[in-house]
Amino acid sequence: MHKRILIVEDEPAIRDMVAFALRKGEYEPVHAGDAQQAQIAIADRIPDLILLDWMLPGTSGLELARRWRRETLTREIPIIMLTARGEENDRVAGLESGVDDYVVKPFSARELLARIRAVLRRSREDDEDGSVSIGALRIDGAAHRVFAGTAGGEQPVQIGPTEYRLLHFFMTHADRVYSRSQLLDHVWGGSVYVEERTIDVHIRRLRKTLEPFALDGMVQTVRGAGYRFSGAVDS
Ligand code: CA
């Protein structure tokens, strides 16, 4: 059965373009033009993912996302926000409301489908000792070591302790955008002595660490929002 994706968007042209792309990607699109229609669609059947426009008549996409994150019925549904270029600065607010990812208008069908697949794939192979592997990167959680390359041709990665924790957090939470303050909370334990700018420094070091293996592109900057680690590196 095809995964059902709810599109909450008031502009017919974008809604139709998205629905067309979703059908091509073998998803089942459902439309809602505002918050009320969205509630009805969700009550009818819980979607596998929601594409939520930021600018909606009446209740905004941001308010809706916050509401859905509070309610038991909708808490676990992945949400991808559709934003216009000028709304980039508001994205942090969206991230803090629990949105999983963003797509900035105008976007291509290909880009949209790639983001959807990534968010849906989030249930990664992530076993108890904290070992995780994504693409050509592997963390041996028990040994606290990182390896790069394919099986048989793996090489150990020399990595600092903070970069290790950052990478481990990213790899166990891949394809999701985190703001600097969220990374601070998760990786540094919300230490008040660490400035948000420090995160940029460690991100740069992490990229340098991965550069010799041509894997630095996995650590992505999301303008106006923060950082994302992605196994789906688009060349
Ligand atoms: Ca709109």
Tab-separated table of C-alpha atoms in Angstrom, residues 109-190:
chain	number	residue	atom	x	y	z
A	109	ALA	CA	9.717	17.631	-7.584
A	110	ARG	CA	13.034	15.793	-7.310
A	111	GLU	CA	14.145	17.796	-4.292
A	112	LEU	CA	10.800	17.346	-2.571
A	113	LEU	CA	10.787	13.573	-3.108
A	114	ALA	CA	14.374	13.280	-1.856
A	115	ARG	CA	13.440	15.105	1.383
A	116	ILE	CA	10.334	12.971	1.856
A	117	ARG	CA	12.259	9.740	1.347
A	118	ALA	CA	14.942	10.892	3.775
A	119	VAL	CA	12.456	11.799	6.504
A	120	LEU	CA	10.554	8.523	6.063
A	121	ARG	CA	13.788	6.540	6.133
A	122	ARG	CA	14.697	7.983	9.526
A	123	SER	CA	14.149	4.654	11.278
A	124	ARG	CA	17.797	3.777	10.736
A	125	GLU	CA	19.832	0.777	11.753
A	126	ASP	CA	20.773	1.956	15.206
A	127	ASP	CA	21.664	-0.809	17.645
A	128	GLU	CA	22.028	-0.837	21.439
A	129	ASP	CA	25.723	-0.084	21.858
A	130	GLY	CA	25.235	3.058	19.816
A	131	SER	CA	26.791	1.662	16.661
A	132	VAL	CA	25.392	3.184	13.543
A	133	SER	CA	26.297	3.284	9.895
A	134	ILE	CA	25.153	5.612	7.169
A	135	GLY	CA	26.567	5.491	3.669
A	136	ALA	CA	30.346	5.064	3.840
A	137	LEU	CA	30.573	6.076	7.508
A	138	ARG	CA	30.387	3.695	10.434
A	139	ILE	CA	30.582	4.297	14.169
A	140	ASP	CA	31.619	1.455	16.435
A	141	GLY	CA	29.837	2.656	19.570
A	142	ALA	CA	31.464	0.193	21.963
A	143	ALA	CA	34.984	1.095	20.797
A	144	HIS	CA	34.218	4.805	20.315
A	145	ARG	CA	35.747	4.642	16.880
A	146	VAL	CA	34.768	5.902	13.467
A	147	PHE	CA	35.482	4.215	10.154
A	148	ALA	CA	35.125	5.447	6.607
A	149	GLY	CA	34.855	3.522	3.372
A	150	THR	CA	33.094	0.428	2.196
A	151	ALA	CA	33.347	-2.968	3.894
A	152	GLY	CA	36.795	-4.443	3.236
A	153	GLY	CA	38.292	-1.055	2.401
A	154	GLU	CA	37.506	0.684	5.667
A	155	GLN	CA	39.898	3.183	7.208
A	156	PRO	CA	39.882	4.490	10.779
A	157	VAL	CA	38.974	8.182	11.113
A	158	GLN	CA	41.030	10.280	13.552
A	159	ILE	CA	38.441	12.332	15.388
A	160	GLY	CA	38.363	14.582	18.450
A	161	PRO	CA	36.011	13.783	21.384
A	162	THR	CA	33.594	16.661	20.752
A	163	GLU	CA	33.480	15.961	17.028
A	164	TYR	CA	32.855	12.305	17.875
A	165	ARG	CA	29.846	13.197	20.026
A	166	LEU	CA	28.584	15.594	17.386
A	167	LEU	CA	28.963	12.997	14.640
A	168	HIS	CA	27.328	10.315	16.777
A	169	PHE	CA	24.352	12.574	17.454
A	170	PHE	CA	24.076	13.470	13.761
A	171	MET	CA	24.273	9.859	12.599
A	172	THR	CA	21.632	8.687	15.037
A	173	HIS	CA	19.416	11.630	14.049
A	174	ALA	CA	20.119	11.823	10.346
A	175	ASP	CA	18.130	13.804	7.816
A	176	ARG	CA	16.715	16.145	10.352
A	177	VAL	CA	17.554	19.815	10.734
A	178	TYR	CA	18.820	21.012	14.132
A	179	SER	CA	19.274	24.600	15.198
A	180	ARG	CA	22.449	25.584	17.051
A	181	SER	CA	20.603	25.777	20.345
A	182	GLN	CA	19.167	22.303	19.829
A	183	LEU	CA	22.641	20.913	19.080
A	184	LEU	CA	23.869	22.662	22.191
A	185	ASP	CA	21.187	20.899	24.247
A	186	HIS	CA	21.723	17.467	22.723
A	187	VAL	CA	25.497	17.341	22.264
A	188	TRP	CA	26.804	19.688	24.935
A	189	GLY	CA	23.996	19.029	27.424
A	190	GLY	CA	22.822	22.642	27.236
